[in-house]
Amino acid sequence: MGQCGITSSKTVLVFLNLIFWAAAGILCYIGAYVFISYDDYDHFFEDVYTLIPAVVIIAVGTLLFIIGLIGCCATIRESSCGLATFAAILLLVFVTECVVVVLGYIYRAKVEDQVNHSIQKVYNEYSGINSDAPSRAIDYVQKQLHCCGIHNYSDWRNTHWFIESKNNSVPVSCCQPNISNCTGTLTRPGDLYQEGCEALVVKKLKEIMMYVIWAALTFASIQMLGMLCACVVLCRRGHDPAYELLVTTNSYA
Protein backbone atom coordinates (compact mmCIF):
# COMPACT_ATOMS: atom_id res chain seq x y z
CA MET A 1 0.00 0.00 0.00
CA GLY A 2 2.86 2.39 0.89
CA GLN A 3 4.58 1.63 -2.42
CA CYS A 4 1.38 2.43 -4.32
CA GLY A 5 1.11 5.76 -2.50
CA ILE A 6 4.71 6.64 -3.37
CA THR A 7 4.23 5.63 -7.00
CA SER A 8 1.10 7.78 -7.24
CA SER A 9 2.92 10.76 -5.71
CA LYS A 10 5.85 10.29 -8.11
CA THR A 11 3.48 10.15 -11.08
CA VAL A 12 1.84 13.38 -9.96
CA LEU A 13 5.30 14.94 -9.50
CA VAL A 14 6.37 14.06 -13.04
CA PHE A 15 3.09 15.46 -14.38
CA LEU A 16 3.56 18.64 -12.32
CA ASN A 17 7.07 19.11 -13.68
CA LEU A 18 5.65 19.09 -17.19
CA ILE A 19 3.11 21.68 -16.04
CA PHE A 20 5.96 23.77 -14.60
CA TRP A 21 7.63 23.90 -18.00
CA ALA A 22 4.37 24.99 -19.61
CA ALA A 23 3.81 27.47 -16.77
CA ALA A 24 7.28 28.92 -17.29
CA GLY A 25 6.45 29.78 -20.87
CA ILE A 26 3.05 31.23 -19.91
CA LEU A 27 4.52 33.37 -17.11
CA CYS A 28 7.25 34.74 -19.38
CA TYR A 29 4.61 35.52 -22.00
CA ILE A 30 2.42 37.33 -19.43
CA GLY A 31 5.41 39.31 -18.13
CA ALA A 32 6.40 40.32 -21.67
CA TYR A 33 2.77 41.23 -22.46
CA VAL A 34 2.63 43.49 -19.40
CA PHE A 35 5.90 45.20 -20.42
CA ILE A 36 4.69 45.80 -23.98
CA SER A 37 1.26 47.00 -22.83
CA TYR A 38 2.68 49.34 -20.21
CA ASP A 39 5.07 50.73 -22.81
CA ASP A 40 2.03 52.04 -24.70
CA TYR A 41 0.81 53.86 -21.59
CA ASP A 42 4.09 54.76 -19.88
CA HIS A 43 3.53 58.51 -20.37
CA PHE A 44 0.51 58.30 -18.09
CA PHE A 45 2.34 57.09 -15.00
CA GLU A 46 5.69 58.14 -13.56
CA ASP A 47 6.36 55.37 -11.03
CA VAL A 48 8.68 52.85 -12.75
CA TYR A 49 8.26 50.52 -9.76
CA THR A 50 4.81 49.69 -11.11
CA LEU A 51 6.58 47.21 -13.41
CA ILE A 52 8.22 45.29 -10.53
CA PRO A 53 5.51 42.56 -10.48
CA ALA A 54 6.04 41.96 -14.22
CA VAL A 55 9.82 41.72 -13.74
CA VAL A 56 9.38 39.21 -10.92
CA ILE A 57 6.90 37.19 -13.01
CA ILE A 58 9.46 36.86 -15.83
CA ALA A 59 12.16 35.86 -13.31
CA VAL A 60 9.84 33.24 -11.79
CA GLY A 61 9.00 31.91 -15.26
CA THR A 62 12.70 31.50 -16.05
CA LEU A 63 13.28 29.79 -12.70
CA LEU A 64 10.42 27.37 -13.34
CA PHE A 65 12.33 25.92 -16.32
CA ILE A 66 15.16 25.05 -13.93
CA ILE A 67 12.74 23.76 -11.29
CA GLY A 68 11.09 21.44 -13.81
CA LEU A 69 14.49 20.01 -14.79
CA ILE A 70 15.54 19.47 -11.16
CA GLY A 71 12.17 17.91 -10.32
CA CYS A 72 12.24 15.47 -13.24
CA CYS A 73 15.80 14.35 -12.54
CA ALA A 74 15.14 13.98 -8.80
CA THR A 75 11.92 12.03 -9.35
CA ILE A 76 13.34 9.66 -11.97
CA ARG A 77 16.56 9.01 -10.01
CA GLU A 78 14.64 8.85 -6.71
CA SER A 79 17.13 11.22 -5.11
CA SER A 80 16.26 12.39 -1.60
CA CYS A 81 18.67 15.31 -1.92
CA GLY A 82 17.22 16.28 -5.30
CA LEU A 83 13.64 16.09 -4.03
CA ALA A 84 14.52 18.14 -0.96
CA THR A 85 16.16 20.77 -3.19
CA PHE A 86 13.14 20.68 -5.48
CA ALA A 87 10.75 21.26 -2.56
CA ALA A 88 12.94 24.05 -1.11
CA ILE A 89 13.11 25.92 -4.44
CA LEU A 90 9.36 25.51 -4.89
CA LEU A 91 8.82 27.01 -1.46
CA LEU A 92 11.03 29.97 -2.40
CA VAL A 93 9.13 30.52 -5.66
CA PHE A 94 5.81 30.14 -3.84
CA VAL A 95 6.79 32.89 -1.39
CA THR A 96 8.00 35.05 -4.31
CA GLU A 97 4.67 34.68 -6.10
CA CYS A 98 2.82 35.60 -2.91
CA VAL A 99 4.95 38.77 -2.84
CA VAL A 100 4.01 39.40 -6.49
CA VAL A 101 0.32 39.19 -5.58
CA VAL A 102 0.77 41.68 -2.73
CA LEU A 103 2.80 44.07 -4.90
CA GLY A 104 0.27 43.70 -7.69
CA TYR A 105 -2.56 44.81 -5.43
CA ILE A 106 -0.46 47.68 -4.01
CA TYR A 107 0.52 49.08 -7.41
CA ARG A 108 -2.94 48.41 -8.83
CA ALA A 109 -4.34 50.73 -6.15
CA LYS A 110 -1.75 53.38 -7.08
CA VAL A 111 -2.56 53.38 -10.80
CA GLU A 112 -5.47 55.79 -10.54
CA ASP A 113 -3.48 58.36 -8.56
CA GLN A 114 -0.56 58.05 -10.98
CA VAL A 115 -2.76 58.60 -14.05
CA ASN A 116 -4.69 61.46 -12.43
CA HIS A 117 -1.42 63.16 -11.56
CA SER A 118 0.22 62.91 -14.99
CA ILE A 119 -2.51 62.89 -17.64
CA GLN A 120 -3.05 66.68 -17.66
CA LYS A 121 0.69 67.19 -18.12
CA VAL A 122 0.79 64.76 -21.06
CA TYR A 123 -2.14 66.47 -22.81
CA ASN A 124 -0.47 69.85 -22.35
CA GLU A 125 2.65 68.48 -24.05
CA TYR A 126 0.69 67.41 -27.13
CA SER A 127 2.06 69.00 -30.30
CA GLY A 128 0.34 67.03 -33.06
CA ILE A 129 3.73 65.95 -34.47
CA ASN A 130 4.05 62.21 -34.95
CA SER A 131 7.75 62.18 -33.98
CA ASP A 132 6.83 63.62 -30.57
CA ALA A 133 6.43 60.84 -27.96
CA PRO A 134 3.60 62.40 -25.89
CA SER A 135 1.67 63.13 -29.10
CA ARG A 136 2.04 59.54 -30.30
CA ALA A 137 0.97 58.25 -26.87
CA ILE A 138 -2.20 60.37 -26.81
CA ASP A 139 -3.17 59.54 -30.40
CA TYR A 140 -2.58 55.83 -29.72
CA VAL A 141 -4.67 55.84 -26.54
CA GLN A 142 -7.54 57.79 -28.12
CA LYS A 143 -7.69 55.45 -31.10
CA GLN A 144 -7.29 52.22 -29.11
CA LEU A 145 -9.63 53.09 -26.24
CA HIS A 146 -12.12 55.08 -28.34
CA CYS A 147 -11.91 58.16 -26.16
CA CYS A 148 -11.23 61.87 -26.51
CA GLY A 149 -9.76 64.29 -23.99
CA ILE A 150 -9.30 63.68 -20.27
CA HIS A 151 -12.97 63.62 -19.21
CA ASN A 152 -14.49 64.40 -22.63
CA TYR A 153 -13.56 66.13 -25.89
CA SER A 154 -14.14 69.62 -24.45
CA ASP A 155 -10.97 69.23 -22.33
CA TRP A 156 -8.95 69.91 -25.48
CA ARG A 157 -10.01 73.57 -25.28
CA ASN A 158 -7.66 74.02 -22.31
CA THR A 159 -4.55 72.55 -23.96
CA HIS A 160 -1.66 74.56 -25.41
CA TRP A 161 -2.04 72.81 -28.78
CA PHE A 162 -5.71 73.84 -29.13
CA ILE A 163 -5.05 77.45 -28.10
CA GLU A 164 -2.08 77.81 -30.47
CA SER A 165 -3.71 76.08 -33.45
CA LYS A 166 -6.80 78.35 -33.31
CA ASN A 167 -8.80 76.10 -35.61
CA ASN A 168 -11.47 75.00 -33.08
CA SER A 169 -10.60 71.34 -33.67
CA VAL A 170 -9.37 68.36 -31.68
CA PRO A 171 -6.92 65.75 -33.04
CA VAL A 172 -8.34 63.43 -35.69
CA SER A 173 -7.58 60.52 -33.34
CA CYS A 174 -10.77 61.65 -31.57
CA CYS A 175 -12.83 60.86 -34.68
CA GLN A 176 -15.11 57.84 -34.65
CA PRO A 177 -13.96 55.34 -37.32
CA ASN A 178 -17.38 55.06 -38.95
CA ILE A 179 -17.46 58.81 -39.70
CA SER A 180 -16.03 59.76 -43.10
CA ASN A 181 -14.23 63.05 -43.70
CA CYS A 182 -13.97 63.77 -39.98
CA THR A 183 -11.58 66.65 -39.28
CA GLY A 184 -12.03 66.84 -35.52
CA THR A 185 -13.91 70.12 -35.64
CA LEU A 186 -15.89 70.96 -32.51
CA THR A 187 -18.74 72.25 -34.68
CA ARG A 188 -19.60 68.57 -35.27
CA PRO A 189 -19.25 66.96 -31.83
CA GLY A 190 -21.27 63.93 -32.92
CA ASP A 191 -18.28 62.84 -35.04
CA LEU A 192 -16.07 62.54 -31.94
CA TYR A 193 -15.69 59.96 -29.19
CA GLN A 194 -17.80 61.10 -26.27
CA GLU A 195 -15.98 59.36 -23.41
CA GLY A 196 -12.84 60.74 -21.78
CA CYS A 197 -9.56 58.81 -21.68
CA GLU A 198 -8.63 59.13 -18.00
CA ALA A 199 -11.08 56.52 -16.67
CA LEU A 200 -10.39 54.15 -19.58
CA VAL A 201 -6.60 54.34 -19.15
CA VAL A 202 -6.98 53.57 -15.42
CA LYS A 203 -9.28 50.65 -16.23
CA LYS A 204 -6.88 49.26 -18.84
CA LEU A 205 -3.83 49.46 -16.57
CA LYS A 206 -5.73 47.82 -13.71
CA GLU A 207 -6.80 44.98 -16.04
CA ILE A 208 -3.18 44.43 -17.07
CA MET A 209 -2.09 44.27 -13.43
CA MET A 210 -4.87 41.77 -12.68
CA TYR A 211 -3.38 39.42 -15.32
CA VAL A 212 -0.19 39.35 -13.25
CA ILE A 213 -2.07 38.79 -9.99
CA TRP A 214 -4.20 35.92 -11.29
CA ALA A 215 -1.23 34.28 -13.01
CA ALA A 216 0.77 34.41 -9.75
CA LEU A 217 -2.15 32.99 -7.72
CA THR A 218 -2.79 30.18 -10.20
CA PHE A 219 0.78 28.97 -10.43
CA ALA A 220 1.35 29.42 -6.68
CA SER A 221 -1.45 26.90 -6.16
CA ILE A 222 0.21 24.45 -8.57
CA GLN A 223 3.54 24.88 -6.79
CA MET A 224 1.89 24.18 -3.44
CA LEU A 225 0.68 20.85 -4.85
CA GLY A 226 4.21 20.12 -6.12
CA MET A 227 5.68 20.79 -2.65
CA LEU A 228 3.12 18.50 -1.01
CA CYS A 229 3.87 15.64 -3.44
CA ALA A 230 7.63 16.02 -2.96
CA CYS A 231 7.18 15.97 0.82
CA VAL A 232 4.96 12.86 0.60
CA VAL A 233 7.58 10.98 -1.42
CA LEU A 234 10.36 12.05 0.95
CA CYS A 235 8.42 11.17 4.11
CA ARG A 236 7.19 7.79 2.88
CA ARG A 237 10.61 6.91 1.56
CA GLY A 238 12.10 7.58 4.99
CA HIS A 239 9.49 5.51 6.85
CA ASP A 240 8.90 2.62 4.46
CA PRO A 241 11.62 -0.09 4.82
CA ALA A 242 10.28 -2.01 1.82
CA TYR A 243 10.74 1.03 -0.38
CA GLU A 244 14.27 1.60 0.91
CA LEU A 245 15.12 -2.05 0.15
CA LEU A 246 13.67 -1.70 -3.34
CA VAL A 247 15.70 1.47 -4.02
CA THR A 248 18.90 -0.16 -2.69
CA THR A 249 18.33 -3.27 -4.84
CA ASN A 250 17.74 -1.12 -7.92
CA SER A 251 20.91 0.84 -7.19
CA TYR A 252 23.06 -2.30 -7.14
CA ALA A 253 21.34 -3.92 -10.11
Short mmCIF file of N, CA, C and O in Angstrom, two decimals, residues 12-99:
data_model
loop_
_atom_site.label_atom_id
_atom_site.label_comp_id
_atom_site.label_asym_id
_atom_site.label_seq_id
_atom_site.Cartn_x
_atom_site.Cartn_y
_atom_site.Cartn_z
N VAL A 12 2.34 12.01 -10.03
CA VAL A 12 1.84 13.38 -9.96
C VAL A 12 2.99 14.37 -10.08
O VAL A 12 2.88 15.41 -10.75
N LEU A 13 4.14 14.06 -9.44
CA LEU A 13 5.30 14.94 -9.50
C LEU A 13 5.80 15.11 -10.93
O LEU A 13 6.12 16.21 -11.36
N VAL A 14 5.91 14.00 -11.65
CA VAL A 14 6.37 14.06 -13.04
C VAL A 14 5.41 14.91 -13.87
O VAL A 14 5.82 15.76 -14.67
N PHE A 15 4.10 14.68 -13.66
CA PHE A 15 3.09 15.46 -14.38
C PHE A 15 3.20 16.94 -14.03
O PHE A 15 3.11 17.81 -14.91
N LEU A 16 3.42 17.25 -12.75
CA LEU A 16 3.56 18.64 -12.32
C LEU A 16 4.79 19.31 -12.92
O LEU A 16 4.76 20.50 -13.25
N ASN A 17 5.86 18.54 -13.07
CA ASN A 17 7.07 19.11 -13.68
C ASN A 17 6.81 19.53 -15.13
O ASN A 17 7.33 20.55 -15.59
N LEU A 18 6.02 18.72 -15.82
CA LEU A 18 5.65 19.09 -17.19
C LEU A 18 4.81 20.37 -17.18
O LEU A 18 4.96 21.24 -18.04
N ILE A 19 3.91 20.48 -16.17
CA ILE A 19 3.11 21.68 -16.04
C ILE A 19 3.99 22.89 -15.75
O ILE A 19 3.76 24.00 -16.24
N PHE A 20 5.05 22.68 -14.93
CA PHE A 20 5.96 23.77 -14.60
C PHE A 20 6.62 24.33 -15.84
O PHE A 20 6.80 25.55 -15.98
N TRP A 21 7.01 23.43 -16.75
CA TRP A 21 7.63 23.90 -18.00
C TRP A 21 6.64 24.73 -18.82
O TRP A 21 6.99 25.75 -19.39
N ALA A 22 5.40 24.22 -18.89
CA ALA A 22 4.37 24.99 -19.61
C ALA A 22 4.11 26.32 -18.90
O ALA A 22 3.97 27.37 -19.54
N ALA A 23 4.06 26.26 -17.56
CA ALA A 23 3.81 27.47 -16.77
C ALA A 23 4.91 28.49 -16.97
O ALA A 23 4.66 29.70 -16.99
N ALA A 24 6.15 28.02 -17.09
CA ALA A 24 7.28 28.92 -17.29
C ALA A 24 7.09 29.75 -18.55
O ALA A 24 7.29 30.97 -18.55
N GLY A 25 6.69 29.07 -19.62
CA GLY A 25 6.45 29.78 -20.87
C GLY A 25 5.30 30.78 -20.75
O GLY A 25 5.38 31.90 -21.25
N ILE A 26 4.22 30.35 -20.06
CA ILE A 26 3.05 31.23 -19.91
C ILE A 26 3.40 32.46 -19.08
O ILE A 26 3.03 33.58 -19.41
N LEU A 27 4.14 32.25 -17.97
CA LEU A 27 4.52 33.37 -17.11
C LEU A 27 5.42 34.37 -17.84
O LEU A 27 5.26 35.59 -17.71
N CYS A 28 6.38 33.85 -18.61
CA CYS A 28 7.25 34.74 -19.38
C CYS A 28 6.45 35.53 -20.41
O CYS A 28 6.69 36.72 -20.63
N TYR A 29 5.47 34.85 -21.02
CA TYR A 29 4.61 35.52 -22.00
C TYR A 29 3.80 36.64 -21.33
O TYR A 29 3.71 37.76 -21.86
N ILE A 30 3.22 36.34 -20.15
CA ILE A 30 2.42 37.33 -19.43
C ILE A 30 3.29 38.53 -19.03
O ILE A 30 2.89 39.68 -19.18
N GLY A 31 4.50 38.23 -18.51
CA GLY A 31 5.41 39.31 -18.13
C GLY A 31 5.76 40.19 -19.31
O GLY A 31 5.76 41.43 -19.21
N ALA A 32 6.06 39.56 -20.46
CA ALA A 32 6.40 40.32 -21.67
C ALA A 32 5.19 41.14 -22.14
O ALA A 32 5.34 42.30 -22.57
N TYR A 33 4.00 40.53 -22.06
CA TYR A 33 2.77 41.23 -22.46
C TYR A 33 2.56 42.48 -21.61
O TYR A 33 2.20 43.55 -22.12
N VAL A 34 2.79 42.35 -20.30
CA VAL A 34 2.63 43.49 -19.40
C VAL A 34 3.63 44.60 -19.76
O VAL A 34 3.27 45.78 -19.81
N PHE A 35 4.88 44.21 -20.04
CA PHE A 35 5.90 45.20 -20.42
C PHE A 35 5.48 45.94 -21.69
O PHE A 35 5.56 47.17 -21.76
N ILE A 36 5.06 45.20 -22.70
CA ILE A 36 4.69 45.80 -23.98
C ILE A 36 3.47 46.70 -23.81
O ILE A 36 3.41 47.82 -24.34
N SER A 37 2.48 46.22 -23.03
CA SER A 37 1.26 47.00 -22.83
C SER A 37 1.55 48.27 -22.05
O SER A 37 1.05 49.35 -22.40
N TYR A 38 2.36 48.16 -21.01
CA TYR A 38 2.68 49.34 -20.21
C TYR A 38 3.51 50.33 -21.01
O TYR A 38 3.44 51.54 -20.77
N ASP A 39 4.27 49.84 -21.97
CA ASP A 39 5.07 50.73 -22.81
C ASP A 39 4.18 51.68 -23.61
O ASP A 39 4.56 52.81 -23.90
N ASP A 40 2.97 51.20 -23.96
CA ASP A 40 2.03 52.04 -24.70
C ASP A 40 1.41 53.12 -23.82
O ASP A 40 0.88 54.11 -24.33
N TYR A 41 1.46 52.92 -22.50
CA TYR A 41 0.81 53.86 -21.59
C TYR A 41 1.80 54.50 -20.62
O TYR A 41 1.38 55.12 -19.63
N ASP A 42 3.11 54.34 -20.87
CA ASP A 42 4.09 54.76 -19.88
C ASP A 42 4.13 56.28 -19.65
O ASP A 42 4.64 56.74 -18.64
N HIS A 43 3.57 57.06 -20.57
CA HIS A 43 3.53 58.51 -20.37
C HIS A 43 2.48 58.92 -19.34
O HIS A 43 2.48 60.05 -18.86
N PHE A 44 1.60 57.97 -19.00
CA PHE A 44 0.51 58.30 -18.09
C PHE A 44 0.77 57.90 -16.65
O PHE A 44 -0.09 58.05 -15.80
N PHE A 45 1.95 57.33 -16.39
CA PHE A 45 2.34 57.09 -15.00
C PHE A 45 3.85 57.27 -14.88
O PHE A 45 4.60 56.96 -15.79
N GLU A 46 4.29 57.79 -13.74
CA GLU A 46 5.69 58.14 -13.56
C GLU A 46 6.44 57.16 -12.68
O GLU A 46 7.67 57.20 -12.61
N ASP A 47 5.73 56.29 -11.97
CA ASP A 47 6.36 55.37 -11.03
C ASP A 47 6.84 54.11 -11.77
O ASP A 47 6.04 53.24 -12.11
N VAL A 48 8.14 54.01 -12.02
CA VAL A 48 8.68 52.85 -12.75
C VAL A 48 8.56 51.57 -11.93
O VAL A 48 8.62 50.47 -12.48
N TYR A 49 8.38 51.71 -10.61
CA TYR A 49 8.26 50.52 -9.76
C TYR A 49 6.97 49.76 -10.01
O TYR A 49 6.81 48.64 -9.54
N THR A 50 6.05 50.37 -10.76
CA THR A 50 4.81 49.69 -11.11
C THR A 50 5.09 48.41 -11.90
O THR A 50 4.31 47.46 -11.89
N LEU A 51 6.24 48.37 -12.58
CA LEU A 51 6.58 47.21 -13.41
C LEU A 51 7.29 46.10 -12.62
O LEU A 51 7.62 45.07 -13.19
N ILE A 52 7.52 46.31 -11.33
CA ILE A 52 8.22 45.29 -10.53
C ILE A 52 7.52 43.94 -10.58
O ILE A 52 8.18 42.91 -10.77
N PRO A 53 6.18 43.88 -10.40
CA PRO A 53 5.51 42.56 -10.48
C PRO A 53 5.77 41.84 -11.80
O PRO A 53 5.96 40.61 -11.82
N ALA A 54 5.79 42.59 -12.91
CA ALA A 54 6.04 41.96 -14.22
C ALA A 54 7.46 41.43 -14.30
O ALA A 54 7.70 40.34 -14.85
N VAL A 55 8.43 42.18 -13.75
CA VAL A 55 9.82 41.72 -13.74
C VAL A 55 9.96 40.43 -12.94
O VAL A 55 10.62 39.48 -13.36
N VAL A 56 9.31 40.40 -11.78
CA VAL A 56 9.38 39.21 -10.92
C VAL A 56 8.72 38.02 -11.61
O VAL A 56 9.22 36.89 -11.53
N ILE A 57 7.60 38.26 -12.31
CA ILE A 57 6.90 37.19 -13.01
C ILE A 57 7.81 36.55 -14.07
O ILE A 57 7.87 35.33 -14.22
N ILE A 58 8.54 37.38 -14.82
CA ILE A 58 9.46 36.86 -15.83
C ILE A 58 10.58 36.06 -15.17
O ILE A 58 10.98 34.99 -15.65
N ALA A 59 11.11 36.57 -14.05
CA ALA A 59 12.16 35.86 -13.31
C ALA A 59 11.66 34.52 -12.81
O ALA A 59 12.36 33.49 -12.90
N VAL A 60 10.44 34.49 -12.29
CA VAL A 60 9.84 33.24 -11.79
C VAL A 60 9.64 32.26 -12.95
O VAL A 60 9.90 31.06 -12.81
N GLY A 61 9.19 32.78 -14.09
CA GLY A 61 9.00 31.91 -15.26
C GLY A 61 10.30 31.27 -15.70
O GLY A 61 10.35 30.07 -16.01
N THR A 62 11.39 32.05 -15.70
CA THR A 62 12.70 31.50 -16.05
C THR A 62 13.14 30.45 -15.04
O THR A 62 13.66 29.39 -15.41
N LEU A 63 12.90 30.73 -13.75
CA LEU A 63 13.28 29.79 -12.70
C LEU A 63 12.49 28.49 -12.77
O LEU A 63 13.01 27.42 -12.44
N LEU A 64 11.25 28.58 -13.25
CA LEU A 64 10.42 27.37 -13.34
C LEU A 64 10.98 26.37 -14.34
O LEU A 64 10.79 25.15 -14.20
N PHE A 65 11.67 26.85 -15.39
CA PHE A 65 12.33 25.92 -16.32
C PHE A 65 13.36 25.07 -15.57
O PHE A 65 13.44 23.85 -15.75
N ILE A 66 14.13 25.75 -14.72
CA ILE A 66 15.16 25.05 -13.93
C ILE A 66 14.52 24.11 -12.92
O ILE A 66 14.97 22.98 -12.72
N ILE A 67 13.44 24.59 -12.28
CA ILE A 67 12.74 23.76 -11.29
C ILE A 67 12.21 22.48 -11.93
O ILE A 67 12.32 21.39 -11.36
N GLY A 68 11.62 22.62 -13.11
CA GLY A 68 11.09 21.44 -13.81
C GLY A 68 12.18 20.43 -14.11
O GLY A 68 11.98 19.22 -13.96
N LEU A 69 13.37 20.90 -14.50
CA LEU A 69 14.49 20.01 -14.79
C LEU A 69 14.96 19.29 -13.53
O LEU A 69 15.17 18.08 -13.52
N ILE A 70 15.11 20.06 -12.44
CA ILE A 70 15.54 19.47 -11.16
C ILE A 70 14.52 18.45 -10.68
O ILE A 70 14.86 17.34 -10.25
N GLY A 71 13.24 18.81 -10.78
CA GLY A 71 12.17 17.91 -10.32
C GLY A 71 12.12 16.61 -11.09
O GLY A 71 11.97 15.53 -10.51
N CYS A 72 12.27 16.69 -12.41
CA CYS A 72 12.24 15.47 -13.24
C CYS A 72 13.42 14.56 -12.91
O CYS A 72 13.26 13.35 -12.74
N CYS A 73 14.60 15.15 -12.84
CA CYS A 73 15.80 14.35 -12.54
C CYS A 73 15.70 13.72 -11.16
O CYS A 73 16.01 12.53 -10.97
N ALA A 74 15.24 14.49 -10.17
CA ALA A 74 15.14 13.98 -8.80
C ALA A 74 14.10 12.88 -8.70
O ALA A 74 14.29 11.89 -7.98
N THR A 75 12.99 13.03 -9.41
CA THR A 75 11.92 12.03 -9.35
C THR A 75 12.33 10.74 -10.04
O THR A 75 12.13 9.64 -9.52
N ILE A 76 12.94 10.85 -11.21
CA ILE A 76 13.34 9.66 -11.97
C ILE A 76 14.46 8.90 -11.25
O ILE A 76 14.44 7.67 -11.16
N ARG A 77 15.43 9.63 -10.70
CA ARG A 77 16.56 9.01 -10.01
C ARG A 77 16.25 8.70 -8.55
O ARG A 77 17.06 8.11 -7.85
N GLU A 78 15.07 9.10 -8.09
CA GLU A 78 14.64 8.85 -6.71
C GLU A 78 15.67 9.38 -5.71
O GLU A 78 16.04 8.71 -4.75
N SER A 79 16.12 10.60 -5.96
CA SER A 79 17.13 11.22 -5.11
C SER A 79 16.49 12.02 -3.99
O SER A 79 15.73 12.96 -4.25
N SER A 80 16.79 11.65 -2.75
CA SER A 80 16.26 12.39 -1.60
C SER A 80 16.78 13.82 -1.59
O SER A 80 16.03 14.78 -1.33
N CYS A 81 18.06 13.98 -1.90
CA CYS A 81 18.67 15.31 -1.92
C CYS A 81 18.03 16.18 -3.01
O CYS A 81 17.72 17.35 -2.80
N GLY A 82 17.83 15.55 -4.19
CA GLY A 82 17.22 16.28 -5.30
C GLY A 82 15.79 16.69 -4.99
O GLY A 82 15.39 17.82 -5.28
N LEU A 83 15.02 15.78 -4.38
CA LEU A 83 13.64 16.09 -4.03
C LEU A 83 13.56 17.17 -2.97
O LEU A 83 12.68 18.04 -2.99
N ALA A 84 14.49 17.12 -2.00
CA ALA A 84 14.52 18.14 -0.96
C ALA A 84 14.85 19.51 -1.56
O ALA A 84 14.24 20.53 -1.20
N THR A 85 15.82 19.52 -2.51
CA THR A 85 16.16 20.77 -3.19
C THR A 85 14.99 21.28 -4.01
O THR A 85 14.68 22.48 -4.00
N PHE A 86 14.32 20.36 -4.68
CA PHE A 86 13.14 20.68 -5.48
C PHE A 86 12.06 21.34 -4.62
O PHE A 86 11.51 22.39 -4.97
N ALA A 87 11.78 20.73 -3.46
CA ALA A 87 10.75 21.26 -2.56
C ALA A 87 11.16 22.62 -2.00
O ALA A 87 10.33 23.54 -1.87
N ALA A 88 12.45 22.78 -1.68
CA ALA A 88 12.94 24.05 -1.11
C ALA A 88 12.82 25.18 -2.14
O ALA A 88 12.40 26.30 -1.80
N ILE A 89 13.20 24.90 -3.40
CA ILE A 89 13.11 25.92 -4.44
C ILE A 89 11.65 26.27 -4.71
O ILE A 89 11.30 27.44 -4.91
N LEU A 90 10.79 25.25 -4.70
CA LEU A 90 9.36 25.51 -4.89
C LEU A 90 8.81 26.41 -3.80
O LEU A 90 7.99 27.30 -4.06
N LEU A 91 9.26 26.17 -2.57
CA LEU A 91 8.82 27.01 -1.46
C LEU A 91 9.27 28.46 -1.67
O LEU A 91 8.49 29.40 -1.44
N LEU A 92 10.51 28.63 -2.14
CA LEU A 92 11.03 29.97 -2.40
C LEU A 92 10.22 30.67 -3.48
O LEU A 92 9.84 31.84 -3.34
N VAL A 93 9.91 29.93 -4.57
CA VAL A 93 9.13 30.52 -5.66
C VAL A 93 7.71 30.82 -5.20
O VAL A 93 7.12 31.84 -5.57
N PHE A 94 7.16 29.93 -4.37
CA PHE A 94 5.81 30.14 -3.84
C PHE A 94 5.75 31.44 -3.04
O PHE A 94 4.83 32.25 -3.21
N VAL A 95 6.73 31.65 -2.18
CA VAL A 95 6.79 32.89 -1.39
C VAL A 95 6.94 34.10 -2.31
O VAL A 95 6.30 35.14 -2.11
N THR A 96 7.79 33.95 -3.35
CA THR A 96 8.00 35.05 -4.31
C THR A 96 6.70 35.41 -5.01
O THR A 96 6.38 36.60 -5.19
N GLU A 97 5.93 34.41 -5.41
CA GLU A 97 4.67 34.68 -6.10
C GLU A 97 3.64 35.31 -5.16
O GLU A 97 2.82 36.13 -5.59
N CYS A 98 3.69 34.94 -3.90
CA CYS A 98 2.82 35.60 -2.91
C CYS A 98 3.18 37.08 -2.81
O CYS A 98 2.30 37.95 -2.69
N VAL A 99 4.49 37.37 -2.86
CA VAL A 99 4.95 38.77 -2.84
C VAL A 99 4.46 39.50 -4.09
O VAL A 99 4.05 40.67 -4.02
#
